[in-house]
Amino acid sequence: MKNIATILCLFIIQITVGQNFQGKAVYKTSSKIRINLSGKNGMQLSDADKEKMQERMRKQFQKTFVLSFNKEASVYKEEEKLSAPTASLGGGNIMVKTIGLGGGNDVLYKNTKKGQYLNQTEVMGKRFLIKDKLRKYDWKLTGETKNIGKYTCYKATYTREETRTNMSFDDGEIEEKKEKVEVVTTAWYTPEIPVSNGPRDYHGLPGLILEVKDGNNIILCSEIVLNPKEKIEIIAPRKGKKVTQEQYGKIMQKKMKETMENFKSRRKGGRNVQISIGG
C-alpha cells in the first residue's frame, strides 16, 4: 500500500509541475538587405552611400523579442522599440519605413493546444487584431544536431511555395511584379524544453524552437529562463479592428501601394528604387 501511495504522489507531482511549467526565451532577429538605387540617366549611389543606407536599414531589423510561454500558450513581443532610421542620399533624405513587419507595440498570442492565434498590430496609426488558425507546418525531422547554449538541438526543415509581390518605382512609374518562389525554413529545437512552441508563428515541433532561418531572415535565442520565481501572465491581446489574416494581407497590399504613390508625388529627379528585404 505504501509503494502504491508513493507512486500516486509522484504521479500527481509530475502532473502539477507540467501544469505550472512556464518560461521566457529572448530572441534576436536580423535580415539581409539588398538595395538597388539607380536611374535611367545613369545616376547611382556611391558605394559609401549605399553601404551607409544598408547599415541603417539592417539596424532597423535587428530587434530583440521575448517569448513568454507555458505548456499551451505564449505571448511574443518586442523588448524595445527602435526608431526608423533616416538615410542621407545625395543631399536629400529618405525615411526608411517598415510596414507590418512586427515589433513596437505588436503582441502575438498563440494557443498551440487550440491551434489559434491573435496578433495585435498597428499600421500607420491604425490598430488591428488578426484572429486566425495557426499555420500547419509539415516539418521534416532530421537526425542532425548541434548545441545552442547548453541545449542539444535537432534540425527540422519545412519547404513551401509562396507568391511574392515586388514593387519598384522607376522614373515616375510604379511597377508591381509577382513571382512564385520556393522557401526553405530551417528550425533547431530542443526536446529538453518540452513545449511545442517558438518565436513568431513557428511551432509544431517536439520541443522549444531556439533558432530559425527563413530565407534571409534569422531568429536566434540568446537567453532562456525556466520557471522563474515571479509568475508569468500570458494574456491574449484584445484591442484593434478584428480581421482574418487574408483580410489583413489585402489591407497591407493597399497600404504598400499608397506608400509608393506618396513617394512618387514627393520624388524629384529620375531614379529607380528597389529595396529587397529578406527572402
PDB file of C-alpha atoms in Angstrom:
ATOM      1  CA  MET A   1       0.000   0.000   0.000  1.00  0.00           C
ATOM      2  CA  LYS A   2       2.861   2.350   0.890  1.00  0.00           C
ATOM      3  CA  ASN A   3       4.505   1.800  -2.515  1.00  0.00           C
ATOM      4  CA  ILE A   4       1.251   2.460  -4.339  1.00  0.00           C
ATOM      5  CA  ALA A   5       0.715   5.653  -2.346  1.00  0.00           C
ATOM      6  CA  THR A   6       4.265   6.824  -3.134  1.00  0.00           C
ATOM      7  CA  ILE A   7       3.836   6.183  -6.861  1.00  0.00           C
ATOM      8  CA  LEU A   8       0.494   8.005  -6.828  1.00  0.00           C
ATOM      9  CA  CYS A   9       2.032  11.023  -5.069  1.00  0.00           C
ATOM     10  CA  LEU A  10       4.875  11.187  -7.611  1.00  0.00           C
ATOM     11  CA  PHE A  11       2.356  10.982 -10.470  1.00  0.00           C
ATOM     12  CA  ILE A  12       0.339  13.875  -9.001  1.00  0.00           C
ATOM     13  CA  ILE A  13       3.521  15.953  -8.539  1.00  0.00           C
ATOM     14  CA  GLN A  14       4.514  15.376 -12.189  1.00  0.00           C
ATOM     15  CA  ILE A  15       1.087  16.497 -13.400  1.00  0.00           C
ATOM     16  CA  THR A  16       1.242  19.618 -11.212  1.00  0.00           C
ATOM     17  CA  VAL A  17       4.746  20.504 -12.427  1.00  0.00           C
ATOM     18  CA  GLY A  18       3.588  20.057 -16.031  1.00  0.00           C
ATOM     19  CA  GLN A  19       0.596  22.333 -15.478  1.00  0.00           C
ATOM     20  CA  ASN A  20       2.733  25.035 -13.832  1.00  0.00           C
ATOM     21  CA  PHE A  21       5.646  24.799 -16.292  1.00  0.00           C
ATOM     22  CA  GLN A  22       6.475  28.181 -17.814  1.00  0.00           C
ATOM     23  CA  GLY A  23       9.384  30.232 -19.016  1.00  0.00           C
ATOM     24  CA  LYS A  24      10.798  33.094 -21.067  1.00  0.00           C
ATOM     25  CA  ALA A  25      13.053  32.975 -24.114  1.00  0.00           C
ATOM     26  CA  VAL A  26      14.834  36.019 -25.576  1.00  0.00           C
ATOM     27  CA  TYR A  27      15.365  36.102 -29.359  1.00  0.00           C
ATOM     28  CA  LYS A  28      17.497  38.321 -31.602  1.00  0.00           C
ATOM     29  CA  THR A  29      16.348  38.908 -35.187  1.00  0.00           C
ATOM     30  CA  SER A  30      18.231  40.009 -38.299  1.00  0.00           C
ATOM     31  CA  SER A  31      17.683  40.277 -42.060  1.00  0.00           C
ATOM     32  CA  LYS A  32      19.916  40.616 -45.082  1.00  0.00           C
ATOM     33  CA  ILE A  33      19.188  43.753 -47.090  1.00  0.00           C
ATOM     34  CA  ARG A  34      19.652  44.216 -50.823  1.00  0.00           C
ATOM     35  CA  ILE A  35      19.386  47.711 -52.305  1.00  0.00           C
ATOM     36  CA  ASN A  36      19.391  48.834 -55.921  1.00  0.00           C
ATOM     37  CA  LEU A  37      19.109  52.595 -56.368  1.00  0.00           C
ATOM     38  CA  SER A  38      19.875  53.925 -59.840  1.00  0.00           C
ATOM     39  CA  GLY A  39      18.335  55.857 -62.685  1.00  0.00           C
ATOM     40  CA  LYS A  40      17.968  55.792 -66.440  1.00  0.00           C
ATOM     41  CA  ASN A  41      20.032  58.948 -66.570  1.00  0.00           C
ATOM     42  CA  GLY A  42      22.965  56.964 -65.179  1.00  0.00           C
ATOM     43  CA  MET A  43      22.816  58.387 -61.618  1.00  0.00           C
ATOM     44  CA  GLN A  44      23.807  55.902 -58.949  1.00  0.00           C
ATOM     45  CA  LEU A  45      24.623  55.836 -55.270  1.00  0.00           C
ATOM     46  CA  SER A  46      28.284  55.746 -54.388  1.00  0.00           C
ATOM     47  CA  ASP A  47      29.447  52.551 -52.686  1.00  0.00           C
ATOM     48  CA  ALA A  48      29.899  54.514 -49.451  1.00  0.00           C
ATOM     49  CA  ASP A  49      26.332  55.918 -49.533  1.00  0.00           C
ATOM     50  CA  LYS A  50      24.885  52.522 -50.444  1.00  0.00           C
ATOM     51  CA  GLU A  51      26.714  50.848 -47.552  1.00  0.00           C
ATOM     52  CA  LYS A  52      25.551  53.621 -45.197  1.00  0.00           C
ATOM     53  CA  MET A  53      21.921  53.059 -46.165  1.00  0.00           C
ATOM     54  CA  GLN A  54      22.234  49.277 -45.937  1.00  0.00           C
ATOM     55  CA  GLU A  55      23.740  49.519 -42.458  1.00  0.00           C
ATOM     56  CA  ARG A  56      20.977  51.798 -41.190  1.00  0.00           C
ATOM     57  CA  MET A  57      18.324  49.523 -42.623  1.00  0.00           C
ATOM     58  CA  ARG A  58      19.980  46.444 -41.145  1.00  0.00           C
ATOM     59  CA  LYS A  59      19.751  48.052 -37.708  1.00  0.00           C
ATOM     60  CA  GLN A  60      16.017  48.536 -38.258  1.00  0.00           C
ATOM     61  CA  PHE A  61      15.646  44.757 -38.472  1.00  0.00           C
ATOM     62  CA  GLN A  62      17.985  43.871 -35.623  1.00  0.00           C
ATOM     63  CA  LYS A  63      15.496  43.603 -32.802  1.00  0.00           C
ATOM     64  CA  THR A  64      15.049  41.771 -29.529  1.00  0.00           C
ATOM     65  CA  PHE A  65      11.856  39.844 -28.765  1.00  0.00           C
ATOM     66  CA  VAL A  66      10.666  37.935 -25.700  1.00  0.00           C
ATOM     67  CA  LEU A  67       8.575  34.763 -25.853  1.00  0.00           C
ATOM     68  CA  SER A  68       6.676  34.106 -22.615  1.00  0.00           C
ATOM     69  CA  PHE A  69       5.246  30.592 -22.621  1.00  0.00           C
ATOM     70  CA  ASN A  70       3.650  27.736 -20.759  1.00  0.00           C
ATOM     71  CA  LYS A  71       2.599  24.275 -21.944  1.00  0.00           C
ATOM     72  CA  GLU A  72      -0.328  25.530 -24.040  1.00  0.00           C
ATOM     73  CA  ALA A  73       0.066  29.222 -24.883  1.00  0.00           C
ATOM     74  CA  SER A  74       2.555  32.037 -25.420  1.00  0.00           C
ATOM     75  CA  VAL A  75       2.969  35.768 -25.971  1.00  0.00           C
ATOM     76  CA  TYR A  76       5.675  37.119 -28.282  1.00  0.00           C
ATOM     77  CA  LYS A  77       6.525  40.819 -28.341  1.00  0.00           C
ATOM     78  CA  GLU A  78       9.414  43.200 -28.886  1.00  0.00           C
ATOM     79  CA  GLU A  79      11.570  44.051 -25.883  1.00  0.00           C
ATOM     80  CA  GLU A  80      12.271  47.580 -27.017  1.00  0.00           C
ATOM     81  CA  LYS A  81      11.134  49.808 -29.841  1.00  0.00           C
ATOM     82  CA  LEU A  82      13.654  51.073 -32.388  1.00  0.00           C
ATOM     83  CA  SER A  83      13.067  54.316 -34.243  1.00  0.00           C
ATOM     84  CA  ALA A  84      13.056  54.334 -38.042  1.00  0.00           C
ATOM     85  CA  PRO A  85      16.431  55.433 -39.456  1.00  0.00           C
ATOM     86  CA  THR A  86      16.835  58.238 -41.954  1.00  0.00           C
ATOM     87  CA  ALA A  87      19.364  57.657 -44.710  1.00  0.00           C
ATOM     88  CA  SER A  88      21.006  60.660 -46.376  1.00  0.00           C
ATOM     89  CA  LEU A  89      21.338  60.204 -50.124  1.00  0.00           C
ATOM     90  CA  GLY A  90      22.877  62.736 -52.479  1.00  0.00           C
ATOM     91  CA  GLY A  91      21.985  65.782 -50.401  1.00  0.00           C
ATOM     92  CA  GLY A  92      18.456  64.577 -49.581  1.00  0.00           C
ATOM     93  CA  ASN A  93      16.896  62.241 -47.052  1.00  0.00           C
ATOM     94  CA  ILE A  94      14.947  59.034 -47.479  1.00  0.00           C
ATOM     95  CA  MET A  95      12.929  57.929 -44.480  1.00  0.00           C
ATOM     96  CA  VAL A  96      13.017  54.154 -44.235  1.00  0.00           C
ATOM     97  CA  LYS A  97       9.662  52.838 -43.070  1.00  0.00           C
ATOM     98  CA  THR A  98       8.821  49.247 -42.271  1.00  0.00           C
ATOM     99  CA  ILE A  99       5.200  48.286 -42.692  1.00  0.00           C
ATOM    100  CA  GLY A 100       3.675  45.278 -40.989  1.00  0.00           C
ATOM    101  CA  LEU A 101       6.946  43.584 -40.052  1.00  0.00           C
ATOM    102  CA  GLY A 102       6.097  43.247 -36.386  1.00  0.00           C
ATOM    103  CA  GLY A 103       7.604  44.929 -33.367  1.00  0.00           C
ATOM    104  CA  GLY A 104       6.892  48.056 -31.371  1.00  0.00           C
ATOM    105  CA  ASN A 105       3.534  47.561 -29.690  1.00  0.00           C
ATOM    106  CA  ASP A 106       2.725  44.343 -31.574  1.00  0.00           C
ATOM    107  CA  VAL A 107       1.621  41.374 -29.465  1.00  0.00           C
ATOM    108  CA  LEU A 108       1.401  37.849 -30.887  1.00  0.00           C
ATOM    109  CA  TYR A 109      -0.559  35.360 -28.798  1.00  0.00           C
ATOM    110  CA  LYS A 110      -0.507  31.669 -29.721  1.00  0.00           C
ATOM    111  CA  ASN A 111      -2.549  28.840 -28.253  1.00  0.00           C
ATOM    112  CA  THR A 112      -0.877  25.701 -29.571  1.00  0.00           C
ATOM    113  CA  LYS A 113      -3.445  23.411 -27.933  1.00  0.00           C
ATOM    114  CA  LYS A 114      -6.360  25.059 -29.763  1.00  0.00           C
ATOM    115  CA  GLY A 115      -4.325  25.822 -32.905  1.00  0.00           C
ATOM    116  CA  GLN A 116      -5.269  29.506 -32.876  1.00  0.00           C
ATOM    117  CA  TYR A 117      -3.507  32.858 -32.679  1.00  0.00           C
ATOM    118  CA  LEU A 118      -4.229  36.539 -32.094  1.00  0.00           C
ATOM    119  CA  ASN A 119      -1.887  39.182 -33.482  1.00  0.00           C
ATOM    120  CA  GLN A 120      -2.362  42.754 -32.286  1.00  0.00           C
ATOM    121  CA  THR A 121      -0.538  45.013 -34.732  1.00  0.00           C
ATOM    122  CA  GLU A 122      -0.514  48.636 -35.836  1.00  0.00           C
ATOM    123  CA  VAL A 123      -0.200  50.009 -39.379  1.00  0.00           C
ATOM    124  CA  MET A 124       0.169  53.756 -39.929  1.00  0.00           C
ATOM    125  CA  GLY A 125      -1.615  54.627 -36.714  1.00  0.00           C
ATOM    126  CA  LYS A 126      -4.449  52.096 -37.091  1.00  0.00           C
ATOM    127  CA  ARG A 127      -4.610  49.069 -34.812  1.00  0.00           C
ATOM    128  CA  PHE A 128      -5.706  45.629 -35.997  1.00  0.00           C
ATOM    129  CA  LEU A 129      -6.402  42.370 -34.186  1.00  0.00           C
ATOM    130  CA  ILE A 130      -5.737  39.454 -36.522  1.00  0.00           C
ATOM    131  CA  LYS A 131      -7.513  36.287 -35.416  1.00  0.00           C
ATOM    132  CA  ASP A 132      -6.958  33.065 -37.318  1.00  0.00           C
ATOM    133  CA  LYS A 133      -5.800  29.448 -37.187  1.00  0.00           C
ATOM    134  CA  LEU A 134      -2.129  28.646 -36.724  1.00  0.00           C
ATOM    135  CA  ARG A 135      -0.326  27.555 -39.867  1.00  0.00           C
ATOM    136  CA  LYS A 136       0.265  23.805 -40.027  1.00  0.00           C
ATOM    137  CA  TYR A 137       3.944  23.172 -40.662  1.00  0.00           C
ATOM    138  CA  ASP A 138       4.830  19.928 -42.410  1.00  0.00           C
ATOM    139  CA  TRP A 139       8.169  19.638 -40.640  1.00  0.00           C
ATOM    140  CA  LYS A 140      10.713  17.112 -41.844  1.00  0.00           C
ATOM    141  CA  LEU A 141      12.758  15.910 -38.866  1.00  0.00           C
ATOM    142  CA  THR A 142      16.422  15.038 -39.363  1.00  0.00           C
ATOM    143  CA  GLY A 143      18.995  13.394 -37.150  1.00  0.00           C
ATOM    144  CA  GLU A 144      21.337  16.383 -37.347  1.00  0.00           C
ATOM    145  CA  THR A 145      22.178  18.010 -34.011  1.00  0.00           C
ATOM    146  CA  LYS A 146      24.073  20.992 -32.636  1.00  0.00           C
ATOM    147  CA  ASN A 147      24.349  22.853 -29.352  1.00  0.00           C
ATOM    148  CA  ILE A 148      22.783  26.252 -28.779  1.00  0.00           C
ATOM    149  CA  GLY A 149      23.991  27.412 -25.402  1.00  0.00           C
ATOM    150  CA  LYS A 150      23.698  24.451 -23.049  1.00  0.00           C
ATOM    151  CA  TYR A 151      20.876  22.814 -25.020  1.00  0.00           C
ATOM    152  CA  THR A 152      21.163  19.996 -27.553  1.00  0.00           C
ATOM    153  CA  CYS A 153      19.074  20.945 -30.586  1.00  0.00           C
ATOM    154  CA  TYR A 154      17.725  18.936 -33.509  1.00  0.00           C
ATOM    155  CA  LYS A 155      17.247  20.145 -37.058  1.00  0.00           C
ATOM    156  CA  ALA A 156      13.882  20.287 -38.853  1.00  0.00           C
ATOM    157  CA  THR A 157      13.000  21.769 -42.247  1.00  0.00           C
ATOM    158  CA  TYR A 158       9.827  22.980 -43.907  1.00  0.00           C
ATOM    159  CA  THR A 159       9.522  23.787 -47.621  1.00  0.00           C
ATOM    160  CA  ARG A 160       6.747  25.904 -49.074  1.00  0.00           C
ATOM    161  CA  GLU A 161       5.907  27.746 -52.274  1.00  0.00           C
ATOM    162  CA  GLU A 162       4.696  31.314 -51.959  1.00  0.00           C
ATOM    163  CA  THR A 163       3.866  34.239 -54.231  1.00  0.00           C
ATOM    164  CA  ARG A 164       5.912  37.364 -53.573  1.00  0.00           C
ATOM    165  CA  THR A 165       4.969  40.835 -54.708  1.00  0.00           C
ATOM    166  CA  ASN A 166       7.868  43.169 -55.522  1.00  0.00           C
ATOM    167  CA  MET A 167       7.120  46.847 -56.044  1.00  0.00           C
ATOM    168  CA  SER A 168       9.547  49.220 -57.749  1.00  0.00           C
ATOM    169  CA  PHE A 169       9.434  52.889 -58.703  1.00  0.00           C
ATOM    170  CA  ASP A 170      11.114  53.803 -61.972  1.00  0.00           C
ATOM    171  CA  ASP A 171      11.046  57.360 -63.398  1.00  0.00           C
ATOM    172  CA  GLY A 172       7.529  58.168 -62.289  1.00  0.00           C
ATOM    173  CA  GLU A 173       6.000  54.732 -62.830  1.00  0.00           C
ATOM    174  CA  ILE A 174       5.131  52.154 -60.190  1.00  0.00           C
ATOM    175  CA  GLU A 175       5.741  48.587 -61.307  1.00  0.00           C
ATOM    176  CA  GLU A 176       4.391  45.566 -59.482  1.00  0.00           C
ATOM    177  CA  LYS A 177       5.796  42.100 -60.136  1.00  0.00           C
ATOM    178  CA  LYS A 178       4.626  38.803 -58.711  1.00  0.00           C
ATOM    179  CA  GLU A 179       6.733  35.676 -58.686  1.00  0.00           C
ATOM    180  CA  LYS A 180       6.418  32.216 -57.205  1.00  0.00           C
ATOM    181  CA  VAL A 181       9.373  31.164 -55.100  1.00  0.00           C
ATOM    182  CA  GLU A 182      10.274  28.108 -53.053  1.00  0.00           C
ATOM    183  CA  VAL A 183      11.237  28.971 -49.490  1.00  0.00           C
ATOM    184  CA  VAL A 184      13.002  26.588 -47.109  1.00  0.00           C
ATOM    185  CA  THR A 185      12.618  27.182 -43.380  1.00  0.00           C
ATOM    186  CA  THR A 186      15.201  25.552 -41.105  1.00  0.00           C
ATOM    187  CA  ALA A 187      14.473  25.273 -37.391  1.00  0.00           C
ATOM    188  CA  TRP A 188      16.544  23.983 -34.482  1.00  0.00           C
ATOM    189  CA  TYR A 189      14.526  22.779 -31.489  1.00  0.00           C
ATOM    190  CA  THR A 190      15.373  21.225 -28.139  1.00  0.00           C
ATOM    191  CA  PRO A 191      13.274  18.447 -26.528  1.00  0.00           C
ATOM    192  CA  GLU A 192      14.894  19.462 -23.232  1.00  0.00           C
ATOM    193  CA  ILE A 193      12.264  22.223 -23.072  1.00  0.00           C
ATOM    194  CA  PRO A 194       9.032  20.264 -23.711  1.00  0.00           C
ATOM    195  CA  VAL A 195       6.807  22.891 -25.330  1.00  0.00           C
ATOM    196  CA  SER A 196       5.680  22.800 -28.961  1.00  0.00           C
ATOM    197  CA  ASN A 197       6.365  26.496 -29.467  1.00  0.00           C
ATOM    198  CA  GLY A 198       8.848  29.024 -30.806  1.00  0.00           C
ATOM    199  CA  PRO A 199       9.369  32.630 -31.955  1.00  0.00           C
ATOM    200  CA  ARG A 200       6.848  34.423 -34.174  1.00  0.00           C
ATOM    201  CA  ASP A 201       4.297  31.918 -35.538  1.00  0.00           C
ATOM    202  CA  TYR A 202       6.708  28.964 -35.573  1.00  0.00           C
ATOM    203  CA  HIS A 203       5.504  25.908 -33.643  1.00  0.00           C
ATOM    204  CA  GLY A 204       4.674  22.236 -34.041  1.00  0.00           C
ATOM    205  CA  LEU A 205       7.964  20.564 -33.073  1.00  0.00           C
ATOM    206  CA  PRO A 206       8.610  18.285 -30.054  1.00  0.00           C
ATOM    207  CA  GLY A 207      10.495  20.978 -28.157  1.00  0.00           C
ATOM    208  CA  LEU A 208      11.083  24.724 -27.987  1.00  0.00           C
ATOM    209  CA  ILE A 209      12.500  26.216 -31.208  1.00  0.00           C
ATOM    210  CA  LEU A 210      15.713  28.114 -30.449  1.00  0.00           C
ATOM    211  CA  GLU A 211      16.809  29.098 -33.967  1.00  0.00           C
ATOM    212  CA  VAL A 212      15.035  29.761 -37.266  1.00  0.00           C
ATOM    213  CA  LYS A 213      16.411  30.583 -40.703  1.00  0.00           C
ATOM    214  CA  ASP A 214      13.663  31.514 -43.161  1.00  0.00           C
ATOM    215  CA  GLY A 215      15.152  32.757 -46.431  1.00  0.00           C
ATOM    216  CA  ASN A 216      17.482  35.579 -45.368  1.00  0.00           C
ATOM    217  CA  ASN A 217      15.664  36.134 -42.073  1.00  0.00           C
ATOM    218  CA  ILE A 218      17.332  34.749 -38.960  1.00  0.00           C
ATOM    219  CA  ILE A 219      15.968  34.411 -35.411  1.00  0.00           C
ATOM    220  CA  LEU A 220      18.284  33.170 -32.664  1.00  0.00           C
ATOM    221  CA  CYS A 221      17.591  32.544 -28.977  1.00  0.00           C
ATOM    222  CA  SER A 222      20.116  34.260 -26.687  1.00  0.00           C
ATOM    223  CA  GLU A 223      18.660  33.586 -23.223  1.00  0.00           C
ATOM    224  CA  ILE A 224      16.202  31.211 -21.521  1.00  0.00           C
ATOM    225  CA  VAL A 225      14.674  31.395 -18.049  1.00  0.00           C
ATOM    226  CA  LEU A 226      12.575  28.417 -16.918  1.00  0.00           C
ATOM    227  CA  ASN A 227      10.060  28.516 -14.083  1.00  0.00           C
ATOM    228  CA  PRO A 228      11.020  31.981 -12.764  1.00  0.00           C
ATOM    229  CA  LYS A 229      10.082  32.889  -9.213  1.00  0.00           C
ATOM    230  CA  GLU A 230       7.726  35.583 -10.433  1.00  0.00           C
ATOM    231  CA  LYS A 231       4.697  34.033 -12.152  1.00  0.00           C
ATOM    232  CA  ILE A 232       4.372  34.786 -15.863  1.00  0.00           C
ATOM    233  CA  GLU A 233       0.992  36.068 -17.027  1.00  0.00           C
ATOM    234  CA  ILE A 234       0.074  35.131 -20.578  1.00  0.00           C
ATOM    235  CA  ILE A 235      -2.781  37.370 -21.638  1.00  0.00           C
ATOM    236  CA  ALA A 236      -4.320  37.401 -25.107  1.00  0.00           C
ATOM    237  CA  PRO A 237      -4.497  40.882 -26.729  1.00  0.00           C
ATOM    238  CA  ARG A 238      -7.968  42.370 -27.260  1.00  0.00           C
ATOM    239  CA  LYS A 239      -7.542  45.778 -28.886  1.00  0.00           C
ATOM    240  CA  GLY A 240      -7.906  46.595 -32.561  1.00  0.00           C
ATOM    241  CA  LYS A 241     -10.202  46.006 -35.528  1.00  0.00           C
ATOM    242  CA  LYS A 242     -10.805  42.272 -35.856  1.00  0.00           C
ATOM    243  CA  VAL A 243      -9.721  40.792 -39.203  1.00  0.00           C
ATOM    244  CA  THR A 244      -8.543  37.474 -40.603  1.00  0.00           C
ATOM    245  CA  GLN A 245      -5.006  37.004 -41.935  1.00  0.00           C
ATOM    246  CA  GLU A 246      -6.324  37.105 -45.519  1.00  0.00           C
ATOM    247  CA  GLN A 247      -8.164  40.379 -44.906  1.00  0.00           C
ATOM    248  CA  TYR A 248      -5.079  41.868 -43.281  1.00  0.00           C
ATOM    249  CA  GLY A 249      -2.944  40.834 -46.255  1.00  0.00           C
ATOM    250  CA  LYS A 250      -5.209  42.780 -48.618  1.00  0.00           C
ATOM    251  CA  ILE A 251      -5.028  45.827 -46.335  1.00  0.00           C
ATOM    252  CA  MET A 252      -1.228  45.612 -46.358  1.00  0.00           C
ATOM    253  CA  GLN A 253      -1.093  45.493 -50.154  1.00  0.00           C
ATOM    254  CA  LYS A 254      -3.236  48.615 -50.293  1.00  0.00           C
ATOM    255  CA  LYS A 255      -1.010  50.409 -47.762  1.00  0.00           C
ATOM    256  CA  MET A 256       2.109  49.500 -49.734  1.00  0.00           C
ATOM    257  CA  LYS A 257       0.645  50.979 -52.905  1.00  0.00           C
ATOM    258  CA  GLU A 258      -0.359  54.149 -51.028  1.00  0.00           C
ATOM    259  CA  THR A 259       3.199  54.460 -49.691  1.00  0.00           C
ATOM    260  CA  MET A 260       4.654  54.120 -53.181  1.00  0.00           C
ATOM    261  CA  GLU A 261       2.188  56.713 -54.527  1.00  0.00           C
ATOM    262  CA  ASN A 262       3.177  59.159 -51.781  1.00  0.00           C
ATOM    263  CA  PHE A 263       6.835  58.595 -52.587  1.00  0.00           C
ATOM    264  CA  LYS A 264       6.059  59.194 -56.264  1.00  0.00           C
ATOM    265  CA  SER A 265       4.365  62.534 -55.573  1.00  0.00           C
ATOM    266  CA  ARG A 266       7.300  63.798 -53.455  1.00  0.00           C
ATOM    267  CA  ARG A 267      10.068  62.454 -55.647  1.00  0.00           C
ATOM    268  CA  LYS A 268      12.327  64.680 -57.741  1.00  0.00           C
ATOM    269  CA  GLY A 269      14.795  63.524 -60.410  1.00  0.00           C
ATOM    270  CA  GLY A 270      14.905  60.238 -62.276  1.00  0.00           C
ATOM    271  CA  ARG A 271      15.851  57.315 -60.080  1.00  0.00           C
ATOM    272  CA  ASN A 272      14.822  53.759 -59.896  1.00  0.00           C
ATOM    273  CA  VAL A 273      14.199  52.455 -56.394  1.00  0.00           C
ATOM    274  CA  GLN A 274      14.119  48.786 -55.466  1.00  0.00           C
ATOM    275  CA  ILE A 275      14.579  47.568 -51.924  1.00  0.00           C
ATOM    276  CA  SER A 276      14.501  43.862 -51.119  1.00  0.00           C
ATOM    277  CA  ILE A 277      14.355  42.718 -47.507  1.00  0.00           C
ATOM    278  CA  GLY A 278      14.886  39.105 -46.539  1.00  0.00           C
ATOM    279  CA  GLY A 279      13.516  36.409 -48.817  1.00  0.00           C
TER     280      GLY A 279
END
